[in-house]
């Protein structure tokens, strides 16, 4: 993603601008349902943003988990990674094998390191170690090191 990256959908832009509620009313519930549906949109920017926005919500329902699991199988690696953060926030054990699989790939989007930090499980240590080698991106390298430290500690970093 680059600065200024935004979804194509005006609905998602309104959610990002906090112009539409997602909790607290029937209208908000309808918005949440529409947001979940946007996780399957044909436009990748809409899927990416919808997945991120759902992942950030405190709500945890079977429908949200299923939508996140589905997004974790998306063709786009960033959408998959955003879904992993949402799953890690809700169920570390459910997210663990998906994060292991993502870390075993050839490239790892930033949110995968965030998910690994949230999971903070020693079973991720061997998957994370290769990503802590200097890559030329100090910020991303730091995220990988933070994830490794959380997994070595066995709990998310404070």
PDB file of C-alpha atoms in Angstrom:
ATOM      1  CA  UNK A   1       0.000   0.000   0.000  1.00  0.00           C
ATOM      2  CA  UNK A   2       1.071   3.532  -0.587  1.00  0.00           C
ATOM      3  CA  UNK A   3       0.139   6.849   0.991  1.00  0.00           C
ATOM      4  CA  UNK A   4      -3.292   7.854  -0.234  1.00  0.00           C
ATOM      5  CA  UNK A   5      -4.344   4.270  -0.916  1.00  0.00           C
ATOM      6  CA  UNK A   6      -8.079   4.065  -0.481  1.00  0.00           C
ATOM      7  CA  UNK A   7     -10.910   1.798  -1.551  1.00  0.00           C
ATOM      8  CA  UNK A   8     -12.942   2.379  -4.687  1.00  0.00           C
ATOM      9  CA  UNK A   9     -16.197   2.111  -2.727  1.00  0.00           C
ATOM     10  CA  UNK A  10     -17.829   5.299  -1.409  1.00  0.00           C
ATOM     11  CA  UNK A  11     -19.439   3.148   1.311  1.00  0.00           C
ATOM     12  CA  UNK A  12     -16.032   2.026   2.575  1.00  0.00           C
ATOM     13  CA  UNK A  13     -14.701   5.586   2.382  1.00  0.00           C
ATOM     14  CA  UNK A  14     -17.625   6.688   4.573  1.00  0.00           C
ATOM     15  CA  UNK A  15     -16.803   3.972   7.120  1.00  0.00           C
ATOM     16  CA  UNK A  16     -13.137   5.002   7.147  1.00  0.00           C
ATOM     17  CA  UNK A  17     -14.195   8.629   7.706  1.00  0.00           C
ATOM     18  CA  UNK A  18     -16.393   7.391  10.591  1.00  0.00           C
ATOM     19  CA  UNK A  19     -19.487   8.781   8.875  1.00  0.00           C
ATOM     20  CA  UNK A  20     -21.332   5.454   9.168  1.00  0.00           C
ATOM     21  CA  UNK A  21     -21.744   3.442  12.376  1.00  0.00           C
ATOM     22  CA  UNK A  22     -21.021  -0.272  12.619  1.00  0.00           C
ATOM     23  CA  UNK A  23     -22.417  -0.893  16.109  1.00  0.00           C
ATOM     24  CA  UNK A  24     -25.284   0.285  18.260  1.00  0.00           C
ATOM     25  CA  UNK A  25     -28.351   0.294  16.021  1.00  0.00           C
ATOM     26  CA  UNK A  26     -30.236  -1.587  13.331  1.00  0.00           C
ATOM     27  CA  UNK A  27     -28.701   0.792  10.783  1.00  0.00           C
ATOM     28  CA  UNK A  28     -25.239  -0.006  12.134  1.00  0.00           C
ATOM     29  CA  UNK A  29     -25.956  -3.747  11.957  1.00  0.00           C
ATOM     30  CA  UNK A  30     -26.960  -3.332   8.310  1.00  0.00           C
ATOM     31  CA  UNK A  31     -23.718  -1.456   7.672  1.00  0.00           C
ATOM     32  CA  UNK A  32     -21.742  -4.284   9.297  1.00  0.00           C
ATOM     33  CA  UNK A  33     -23.502  -6.825   7.083  1.00  0.00           C
ATOM     34  CA  UNK A  34     -22.676  -4.749   4.025  1.00  0.00           C
ATOM     35  CA  UNK A  35     -19.063  -4.395   5.204  1.00  0.00           C
ATOM     36  CA  UNK A  36     -18.769  -8.169   5.583  1.00  0.00           C
ATOM     37  CA  UNK A  37     -20.203  -8.617   2.087  1.00  0.00           C
ATOM     38  CA  UNK A  38     -17.591  -6.171   0.735  1.00  0.00           C
ATOM     39  CA  UNK A  39     -14.910  -8.642   1.842  1.00  0.00           C
ATOM     40  CA  UNK A  40     -15.916 -10.634  -1.271  1.00  0.00           C
ATOM     41  CA  UNK A  41     -15.994  -7.661  -3.664  1.00  0.00           C
ATOM     42  CA  UNK A  42     -14.399  -8.038  -7.088  1.00  0.00           C
ATOM     43  CA  UNK A  43     -12.281  -4.923  -6.553  1.00  0.00           C
ATOM     44  CA  UNK A  44      -9.203  -5.834  -4.507  1.00  0.00           C
ATOM     45  CA  UNK A  45      -9.033  -2.380  -2.889  1.00  0.00           C
ATOM     46  CA  UNK A  46     -12.551  -2.912  -1.563  1.00  0.00           C
ATOM     47  CA  UNK A  47     -11.782  -6.443  -0.325  1.00  0.00           C
ATOM     48  CA  UNK A  48      -8.581  -5.235   1.316  1.00  0.00           C
ATOM     49  CA  UNK A  49     -10.185  -2.301   3.114  1.00  0.00           C
ATOM     50  CA  UNK A  50     -13.332  -4.241   4.082  1.00  0.00           C
ATOM     51  CA  UNK A  51     -11.188  -7.021   5.531  1.00  0.00           C
ATOM     52  CA  UNK A  52      -9.045  -4.530   7.446  1.00  0.00           C
ATOM     53  CA  UNK A  53     -12.116  -2.751   8.819  1.00  0.00           C
ATOM     54  CA  UNK A  54     -13.765  -6.007   9.917  1.00  0.00           C
ATOM     55  CA  UNK A  55     -10.482  -7.211  11.423  1.00  0.00           C
ATOM     56  CA  UNK A  56     -10.293  -4.052  13.548  1.00  0.00           C
ATOM     57  CA  UNK A  57     -13.794  -4.435  14.980  1.00  0.00           C
ATOM     58  CA  UNK A  58     -14.322  -5.787  18.483  1.00  0.00           C
ATOM     59  CA  UNK A  59     -17.328  -7.798  17.329  1.00  0.00           C
ATOM     60  CA  UNK A  60     -16.820 -11.550  17.249  1.00  0.00           C
ATOM     61  CA  UNK A  61     -19.589 -13.591  15.679  1.00  0.00           C
ATOM     62  CA  UNK A  62     -19.567 -16.851  13.741  1.00  0.00           C
ATOM     63  CA  UNK A  63     -20.349 -14.834  10.603  1.00  0.00           C
ATOM     64  CA  UNK A  64     -17.358 -12.546  11.151  1.00  0.00           C
ATOM     65  CA  UNK A  65     -15.039 -15.478  11.808  1.00  0.00           C
ATOM     66  CA  UNK A  66     -16.253 -17.256   8.680  1.00  0.00           C
ATOM     67  CA  UNK A  67     -15.771 -14.097   6.614  1.00  0.00           C
ATOM     68  CA  UNK A  68     -12.236 -13.722   7.980  1.00  0.00           C
ATOM     69  CA  UNK A  69     -11.473 -17.390   7.294  1.00  0.00           C
ATOM     70  CA  UNK A  70     -12.729 -16.957   3.755  1.00  0.00           C
ATOM     71  CA  UNK A  71     -10.615 -13.806   3.317  1.00  0.00           C
ATOM     72  CA  UNK A  72      -7.604 -15.740   4.654  1.00  0.00           C
ATOM     73  CA  UNK A  73      -7.901 -17.781   1.424  1.00  0.00           C
ATOM     74  CA  UNK A  74      -8.167 -14.712  -0.848  1.00  0.00           C
ATOM     75  CA  UNK A  75      -6.037 -14.603  -3.981  1.00  0.00           C
ATOM     76  CA  UNK A  76      -4.461 -11.334  -2.797  1.00  0.00           C
ATOM     77  CA  UNK A  77      -1.701 -11.690  -0.212  1.00  0.00           C
ATOM     78  CA  UNK A  78      -2.511  -8.414   1.574  1.00  0.00           C
ATOM     79  CA  UNK A  79      -6.193  -9.330   1.937  1.00  0.00           C
ATOM     80  CA  UNK A  80      -5.107 -12.702   3.351  1.00  0.00           C
ATOM     81  CA  UNK A  81      -2.726 -10.978   5.760  1.00  0.00           C
ATOM     82  CA  UNK A  82      -5.375  -8.519   7.000  1.00  0.00           C
ATOM     83  CA  UNK A  83      -7.706 -11.465   7.628  1.00  0.00           C
ATOM     84  CA  UNK A  84      -4.999 -13.133   9.722  1.00  0.00           C
ATOM     85  CA  UNK A  85      -4.860 -10.107  12.025  1.00  0.00           C
ATOM     86  CA  UNK A  86      -8.606 -10.321  12.554  1.00  0.00           C
ATOM     87  CA  UNK A  87      -8.423 -14.038  13.265  1.00  0.00           C
ATOM     88  CA  UNK A  88      -5.456 -13.614  15.619  1.00  0.00           C
ATOM     89  CA  UNK A  89      -7.429 -10.996  17.557  1.00  0.00           C
ATOM     90  CA  UNK A  90     -10.311 -13.424  17.973  1.00  0.00           C
ATOM     91  CA  UNK A  91      -8.785 -16.901  18.231  1.00  0.00           C
ATOM     92  CA  UNK A  92      -5.021 -17.374  18.411  1.00  0.00           C
ATOM     93  CA  UNK A  93      -5.196 -21.158  17.939  1.00  0.00           C
ATOM     94  CA  UNK A  94      -7.370 -20.808  14.841  1.00  0.00           C
ATOM     95  CA  UNK A  95      -4.985 -18.265  13.347  1.00  0.00           C
ATOM     96  CA  UNK A  96      -1.767 -20.108  14.249  1.00  0.00           C
ATOM     97  CA  UNK A  97      -1.562 -22.592  11.331  1.00  0.00           C
ATOM     98  CA  UNK A  98      -2.589 -19.904   8.853  1.00  0.00           C
ATOM     99  CA  UNK A  99       0.176 -17.597  10.076  1.00  0.00           C
ATOM    100  CA  UNK A 100       2.664 -20.479   9.971  1.00  0.00           C
ATOM    101  CA  UNK A 101       1.713 -21.069   6.358  1.00  0.00           C
ATOM    102  CA  UNK A 102       2.045 -17.376   5.491  1.00  0.00           C
ATOM    103  CA  UNK A 103       5.473 -17.167   7.136  1.00  0.00           C
ATOM    104  CA  UNK A 104       6.615 -20.188   5.117  1.00  0.00           C
ATOM    105  CA  UNK A 105       6.029 -18.262   1.865  1.00  0.00           C
ATOM    106  CA  UNK A 106       8.474 -16.360  -0.312  1.00  0.00           C
ATOM    107  CA  UNK A 107       7.250 -12.942   0.825  1.00  0.00           C
ATOM    108  CA  UNK A 108       5.325 -11.785   3.874  1.00  0.00           C
ATOM    109  CA  UNK A 109       3.077  -8.717   4.008  1.00  0.00           C
ATOM    110  CA  UNK A 110       3.399  -6.569   7.128  1.00  0.00           C
ATOM    111  CA  UNK A 111       0.088  -7.641   8.733  1.00  0.00           C
ATOM    112  CA  UNK A 112       1.360 -11.229   9.019  1.00  0.00           C
ATOM    113  CA  UNK A 113       3.986 -10.016  11.491  1.00  0.00           C
ATOM    114  CA  UNK A 114       1.262  -8.172  13.386  1.00  0.00           C
ATOM    115  CA  UNK A 115      -0.778 -11.383  13.525  1.00  0.00           C
ATOM    116  CA  UNK A 116       2.271 -13.337  14.718  1.00  0.00           C
ATOM    117  CA  UNK A 117       2.824 -10.757  17.466  1.00  0.00           C
ATOM    118  CA  UNK A 118      -0.789 -11.098  18.568  1.00  0.00           C
ATOM    119  CA  UNK A 119      -0.561 -14.892  18.602  1.00  0.00           C
ATOM    120  CA  UNK A 120       2.750 -14.777  20.501  1.00  0.00           C
ATOM    121  CA  UNK A 121       3.228 -18.523  20.356  1.00  0.00           C
ATOM    122  CA  UNK A 122       6.632 -20.239  20.571  1.00  0.00           C
ATOM    123  CA  UNK A 123       5.545 -22.513  17.702  1.00  0.00           C
ATOM    124  CA  UNK A 124       6.080 -19.531  15.388  1.00  0.00           C
ATOM    125  CA  UNK A 125       9.719 -18.946  16.353  1.00  0.00           C
ATOM    126  CA  UNK A 126      11.290 -21.093  13.643  1.00  0.00           C
ATOM    127  CA  UNK A 127       8.974 -19.567  11.028  1.00  0.00           C
ATOM    128  CA  UNK A 128       9.897 -16.032  12.093  1.00  0.00           C
ATOM    129  CA  UNK A 129      13.679 -16.360  12.407  1.00  0.00           C
ATOM    130  CA  UNK A 130      14.394 -16.170   8.651  1.00  0.00           C
ATOM    131  CA  UNK A 131      12.404 -12.919   8.452  1.00  0.00           C
ATOM    132  CA  UNK A 132      14.507 -11.216  11.121  1.00  0.00           C
ATOM    133  CA  UNK A 133      17.573 -11.061   8.883  1.00  0.00           C
ATOM    134  CA  UNK A 134      18.226  -7.557   7.495  1.00  0.00           C
ATOM    135  CA  UNK A 135      16.217  -7.000   4.337  1.00  0.00           C
ATOM    136  CA  UNK A 136      16.925  -3.337   3.659  1.00  0.00           C
ATOM    137  CA  UNK A 137      13.563  -2.333   5.128  1.00  0.00           C
ATOM    138  CA  UNK A 138      14.320  -1.378   8.733  1.00  0.00           C
ATOM    139  CA  UNK A 139      10.653  -0.859   9.625  1.00  0.00           C
ATOM    140  CA  UNK A 140       9.569  -4.288   8.353  1.00  0.00           C
ATOM    141  CA  UNK A 141      12.639  -5.912   9.916  1.00  0.00           C
ATOM    142  CA  UNK A 142      11.654  -4.336  13.241  1.00  0.00           C
ATOM    143  CA  UNK A 143       8.145  -5.774  12.978  1.00  0.00           C
ATOM    144  CA  UNK A 144       9.591  -9.223  12.341  1.00  0.00           C
ATOM    145  CA  UNK A 145      11.902  -8.862  15.347  1.00  0.00           C
ATOM    146  CA  UNK A 146       8.988  -7.692  17.523  1.00  0.00           C
ATOM    147  CA  UNK A 147       6.938 -10.699  16.443  1.00  0.00           C
ATOM    148  CA  UNK A 148       9.849 -13.012  17.242  1.00  0.00           C
ATOM    149  CA  UNK A 149      10.296 -11.401  20.671  1.00  0.00           C
ATOM    150  CA  UNK A 150       6.583 -11.817  21.459  1.00  0.00           C
ATOM    151  CA  UNK A 151       6.728 -15.476  20.455  1.00  0.00           C
ATOM    152  CA  UNK A 152       9.868 -16.066  22.505  1.00  0.00           C
ATOM    153  CA  UNK A 153       8.178 -14.414  25.472  1.00  0.00           C
ATOM    154  CA  UNK A 154       4.970 -16.386  24.857  1.00  0.00           C
ATOM    155  CA  UNK A 155       2.716 -13.348  25.186  1.00  0.00           C
ATOM    156  CA  UNK A 156       2.006 -10.221  23.141  1.00  0.00           C
ATOM    157  CA  UNK A 157       4.396  -7.350  23.773  1.00  0.00           C
ATOM    158  CA  UNK A 158       3.145  -4.645  26.101  1.00  0.00           C
TER     159      UNK A 158
END
